[in-house]
Amino acid sequence: MYDYLVVGSGLFGAVFAHEAMQAGKTVLVLERRDHVGGNVYCETKDGIHIHKYGAHIFHTSYEDIWNYVNQFVKFNNFINSPVAYYQGHLYNLPFNMNTFRELWDIVTPAQAEAIIAVQRRSITGTPKNLEEQAISLVGTDIYMKLIKGYTEKQWGRSCSELPAFIIKRLPVRYTFDNNYFNDRYQGIPIGGYNKLIEALLAGVEVRTGVDYLKERALYRNVAKTIVYTGSIDEYFDYKLGQLEYRGLHFETERLEEVNHQGVAVVNYTERDVPYTRIIEHKHFESGTQPVTYITREYPAEWKRGEEAYYPVNSEQNQRLYQQYAILGRQEQNVIFGGRLAEYKYYDMDDVIKSALECVHKRL
Ligand code: FAD
Ligand code: UDP
């Protein structure tokens, strides 16, 4: 009998398995996809690492998490500076003096502040939803051109039905600084994300192509403790109802061009363009290959049986999740962890931190 059966080989599962094994425990990892790594997995084509499940940029302010991942792989000095495309014009992101200058042809921070102060007047009190939060942060021009269309296609619902915290992920700055993140540390693993996952899972027994929920009878008793990182409602066979997730689909194209868009990420913020972003993968690692690969990312309704990419953290879904969490706590010898099992909009560093805290509490 194993000490731990880890269901899912994404970052949560891989970190948990690594730490448990280091502490002398026996671990079996099951993964239903045909590869390990969850959503950080990359495919290599023409020497370019293709982020198969969307652009992944590692960023963190936790020094211990930065040191942790650097034990396994070194990171390059990539800084994410995406641009937004709206009706034939490009605007720098996140919202900063470059964006304000492009929109209003102004020169100083005081001019930008004055424009935004007028445009945010309609919002008084604490913003109740994403729309109010966005207008209160950056005013109506930016909301209409760079936020509303992107957000409504990304989430498939109106900005007034979405939680305010989603837009607070983005910095707003009155300086000329196009760094998308405020975090102290940032980069892409040199050699790709698979190197990180392979190092974490080195020496761990892994079976891919196995869906634990379909083979529960076979695997239920193989370990003393199960660490489950799939969707929590699926684990309980949706018995309290279905949580909502946002789906995605990706279309990747090889182009006989050296440099297609000049930057790793372009956001398409108009509602009428069906995709949200085009990723040009080689720019994550300053690739010099003679060809390039781009991926269009299309948001989609999620249906059972498809990959769930984002939890939709509306109040209603949060209430349902809390009910599932209660069932989860009653489940004997099962730990629920990661983006899907905790129904949380976790970044990679948060997931690693959460997995480390979870495993060290038990060892
Ligand atoms: P996952 O990576 O989803 O892993 C869960 C694994 O469990 C999967 O491999 C799944 O196949 C497997 N599984 C599920 N059910 C079963 C089952 N029944 N049996 C067996 N296996 C099962 N974070 C950042 O920090 N920076 C970024 O730039 C960034 N960009 C992102 C872009 C996109 C489009 C998305 C969707 C996410 C992004 N993230 C980013 C978030 C990041 O992907 C997650 O924080 C992290 O990968 C979550 O790890 P996890 O282990 O919780 O989940
Ligand atoms: N967002 C937007 N316009 C943009 C980029 C982001 O309105 O050009 C909003 C959108 O609601 C998105 C949220 O900000 O869901 C968070 O963006 P982030 O880039 O962090 O999303 P992720 O990479 O997690 O999909």
mmCIF file of N, CA and C in Angstrom, residues 316-362:
data_model
loop_
_atom_site.group_PDB
_atom_site.id
_atom_site.type_symbol
_atom_site.label_atom_id
_atom_site.label_comp_id
_atom_site.label_asym_id
_atom_site.label_seq_id
_atom_site.Cartn_x
_atom_site.Cartn_y
_atom_site.Cartn_z
ATOM 1 N N GLN A 316 -22.994 32.870 -6.335
ATOM 2 C CA GLN A 316 -23.756 31.623 -6.377
ATOM 3 C C GLN A 316 -22.828 30.400 -6.417
ATOM 4 N N ASN A 317 -21.798 30.479 -7.266
ATOM 5 C CA ASN A 317 -20.859 29.359 -7.350
ATOM 6 C C ASN A 317 -20.070 29.196 -6.052
ATOM 7 N N GLN A 318 -19.714 30.319 -5.434
ATOM 8 C CA GLN A 318 -18.966 30.240 -4.173
ATOM 9 C C GLN A 318 -19.793 29.544 -3.100
ATOM 10 N N ARG A 319 -21.096 29.852 -3.099
ATOM 11 C CA ARG A 319 -21.963 29.203 -2.103
ATOM 12 C C ARG A 319 -22.004 27.694 -2.332
ATOM 13 N N LEU A 320 -22.125 27.305 -3.598
ATOM 14 C CA LEU A 320 -22.169 25.876 -3.913
ATOM 15 C C LEU A 320 -20.827 25.216 -3.572
ATOM 16 N N TYR A 321 -19.739 25.911 -3.904
ATOM 17 C CA TYR A 321 -18.425 25.353 -3.577
ATOM 18 C C TYR A 321 -18.296 25.104 -2.067
ATOM 19 N N GLN A 322 -18.792 26.053 -1.259
ATOM 20 C CA GLN A 322 -18.697 25.890 0.205
ATOM 21 C C GLN A 322 -19.404 24.603 0.656
ATOM 22 N N GLN A 323 -20.511 24.276 -0.009
ATOM 23 C CA GLN A 323 -21.228 23.035 0.323
ATOM 24 C C GLN A 323 -20.373 21.818 -0.027
ATOM 25 N N TYR A 324 -19.735 21.891 -1.209
ATOM 26 C CA TYR A 324 -18.847 20.782 -1.590
ATOM 27 C C TYR A 324 -17.646 20.690 -0.647
ATOM 28 N N ALA A 325 -17.150 21.856 -0.205
ATOM 29 C CA ALA A 325 -15.982 21.841 0.694
ATOM 30 C C ALA A 325 -16.339 21.129 2.004
ATOM 31 N N ILE A 326 -17.586 21.310 2.444
ATOM 32 C CA ILE A 326 -18.018 20.612 3.674
ATOM 33 C C ILE A 326 -17.982 19.097 3.437
ATOM 34 N N LEU A 327 -18.515 18.670 2.293
ATOM 35 C CA LEU A 327 -18.449 17.225 1.967
ATOM 36 C C LEU A 327 -16.989 16.770 1.912
ATOM 37 N N GLY A 328 -16.151 17.617 1.341
ATOM 38 C CA GLY A 328 -14.726 17.286 1.211
ATOM 39 C C GLY A 328 -14.091 17.037 2.572
ATOM 40 N N ARG A 329 -14.431 17.884 3.541
ATOM 41 C CA ARG A 329 -13.839 17.737 4.879
ATOM 42 C C ARG A 329 -14.339 16.465 5.571
ATOM 43 N N GLN A 330 -15.536 16.019 5.175
ATOM 44 C CA GLN A 330 -16.082 14.787 5.794
ATOM 45 C C GLN A 330 -15.488 13.522 5.164
ATOM 46 N N GLU A 331 -14.877 13.666 4.010
ATOM 47 C CA GLU A 331 -14.345 12.510 3.287
ATOM 48 C C GLU A 331 -13.110 11.991 4.033
ATOM 49 N N GLN A 332 -13.113 10.717 4.375
ATOM 50 C CA GLN A 332 -11.997 10.155 5.138
ATOM 51 C C GLN A 332 -10.733 10.060 4.288
ATOM 52 N N ASN A 333 -9.612 10.535 4.799
ATOM 53 C CA ASN A 333 -8.301 10.348 4.162
ATOM 54 C C ASN A 333 -8.205 10.877 2.733
ATOM 55 N N VAL A 334 -8.942 11.927 2.426
ATOM 56 C CA VAL A 334 -8.800 12.558 1.105
ATOM 57 C C VAL A 334 -8.480 14.036 1.321
ATOM 58 N N ILE A 335 -7.441 14.507 0.623
ATOM 59 C CA ILE A 335 -7.063 15.923 0.668
ATOM 60 C C ILE A 335 -7.455 16.517 -0.674
ATOM 61 N N PHE A 336 -8.124 17.661 -0.675
ATOM 62 C CA PHE A 336 -8.497 18.331 -1.922
ATOM 63 C C PHE A 336 -7.592 19.542 -2.095
ATOM 64 N N GLY A 337 -6.843 19.609 -3.214
ATOM 65 C CA GLY A 337 -5.918 20.738 -3.380
ATOM 66 C C GLY A 337 -5.768 21.166 -4.819
ATOM 67 N N GLY A 338 -5.458 22.464 -5.017
ATOM 68 C CA GLY A 338 -5.195 22.974 -6.368
ATOM 69 C C GLY A 338 -6.366 23.783 -6.897
ATOM 70 N N ARG A 339 -6.196 24.260 -8.148
ATOM 71 C CA ARG A 339 -7.133 25.217 -8.720
ATOM 72 C C ARG A 339 -8.547 24.663 -8.867
ATOM 73 N N LEU A 340 -8.654 23.409 -9.214
ATOM 74 C CA LEU A 340 -9.977 22.834 -9.467
ATOM 75 C C LEU A 340 -10.618 22.289 -8.195
ATOM 76 N N ALA A 341 -9.815 21.667 -7.349
ATOM 77 C CA ALA A 341 -10.385 21.067 -6.137
ATOM 78 C C ALA A 341 -10.715 22.132 -5.100
ATOM 79 N N GLU A 342 -9.995 23.267 -5.124
ATOM 80 C CA GLU A 342 -10.301 24.354 -4.179
ATOM 81 C C GLU A 342 -11.125 25.449 -4.847
ATOM 82 N N TYR A 343 -11.392 25.284 -6.144
ATOM 83 C CA TYR A 343 -12.227 26.213 -6.911
ATOM 84 C C TYR A 343 -11.730 27.653 -6.745
ATOM 85 N N LYS A 344 -10.404 27.828 -6.922
ATOM 86 C CA LYS A 344 -9.780 29.133 -6.682
ATOM 87 C C LYS A 344 -8.992 29.582 -7.896
ATOM 88 N N TYR A 345 -9.015 30.888 -8.169
ATOM 89 C CA TYR A 345 -8.279 31.481 -9.300
ATOM 90 C C TYR A 345 -6.808 31.630 -8.891
ATOM 91 N N TYR A 346 -6.155 30.474 -8.690
ATOM 92 C CA TYR A 346 -4.767 30.438 -8.236
ATOM 93 C C TYR A 346 -3.791 30.693 -9.382
ATOM 94 N N ASP A 347 -2.754 31.475 -9.140
ATOM 95 C CA ASP A 347 -1.605 31.501 -10.037
ATOM 96 C C ASP A 347 -0.653 30.372 -9.640
ATOM 97 N N MET A 348 0.380 30.162 -10.474
ATOM 98 C CA MET A 348 1.276 29.031 -10.217
ATOM 99 C C MET A 348 1.957 29.123 -8.848
ATOM 100 N N ASP A 349 2.405 30.329 -8.495
ATOM 101 C CA ASP A 349 3.112 30.452 -7.210
ATOM 102 C C ASP A 349 2.181 30.148 -6.035
ATOM 103 N N ASP A 350 0.914 30.557 -6.162
ATOM 104 C CA ASP A 350 -0.050 30.276 -5.080
ATOM 105 C C ASP A 350 -0.276 28.775 -4.941
ATOM 106 N N VAL A 351 -0.325 28.097 -6.083
ATOM 107 C CA VAL A 351 -0.568 26.655 -6.052
ATOM 108 C C VAL A 351 0.612 25.933 -5.403
ATOM 109 N N ILE A 352 1.817 26.380 -5.749
ATOM 110 C CA ILE A 352 3.011 25.741 -5.169
ATOM 111 C C ILE A 352 3.042 25.993 -3.658
ATOM 112 N N LYS A 353 2.743 27.230 -3.287
ATOM 113 C CA LYS A 353 2.734 27.587 -1.861
ATOM 114 C C LYS A 353 1.696 26.741 -1.112
ATOM 115 N N SER A 354 0.525 26.631 -1.710
ATOM 116 C CA SER A 354 -0.542 25.880 -1.067
ATOM 117 C C SER A 354 -0.166 24.393 -0.950
ATOM 118 N N ALA A 355 0.456 23.845 -1.989
ATOM 119 C CA ALA A 355 0.856 22.425 -1.946
ATOM 120 C C ALA A 355 1.937 22.202 -0.886
ATOM 121 N N LEU A 356 2.883 23.146 -0.802
ATOM 122 C CA LEU A 356 3.956 22.983 0.198
ATOM 123 C C LEU A 356 3.385 23.047 1.610
ATOM 124 N N GLU A 357 2.474 23.991 1.836
ATOM 125 C CA GLU A 357 1.880 24.099 3.180
ATOM 126 C C GLU A 357 1.096 22.834 3.514
ATOM 127 N N CYS A 358 0.360 22.355 2.512
ATOM 128 C CA CYS A 358 -0.479 21.180 2.714
ATOM 129 C C CYS A 358 0.376 19.950 3.031
ATOM 130 N N VAL A 359 1.428 19.736 2.258
ATOM 131 C CA VAL A 359 2.222 18.509 2.460
ATOM 132 C C VAL A 359 3.014 18.603 3.770
ATOM 133 N N HIS A 360 3.537 19.795 4.087
ATOM 134 C CA HIS A 360 4.382 19.873 5.290
ATOM 135 C C HIS A 360 3.569 19.774 6.578
ATOM 136 N N LYS A 361 2.285 20.106 6.492
ATOM 137 C CA LYS A 361 1.419 19.909 7.662
ATOM 138 C C LYS A 361 1.293 18.415 7.991
ATOM 139 N N ARG A 362 1.466 17.586 6.964
ATOM 140 C CA ARG A 362 1.203 16.156 7.141
ATOM 141 C C ARG A 362 2.447 15.312 7.362
#
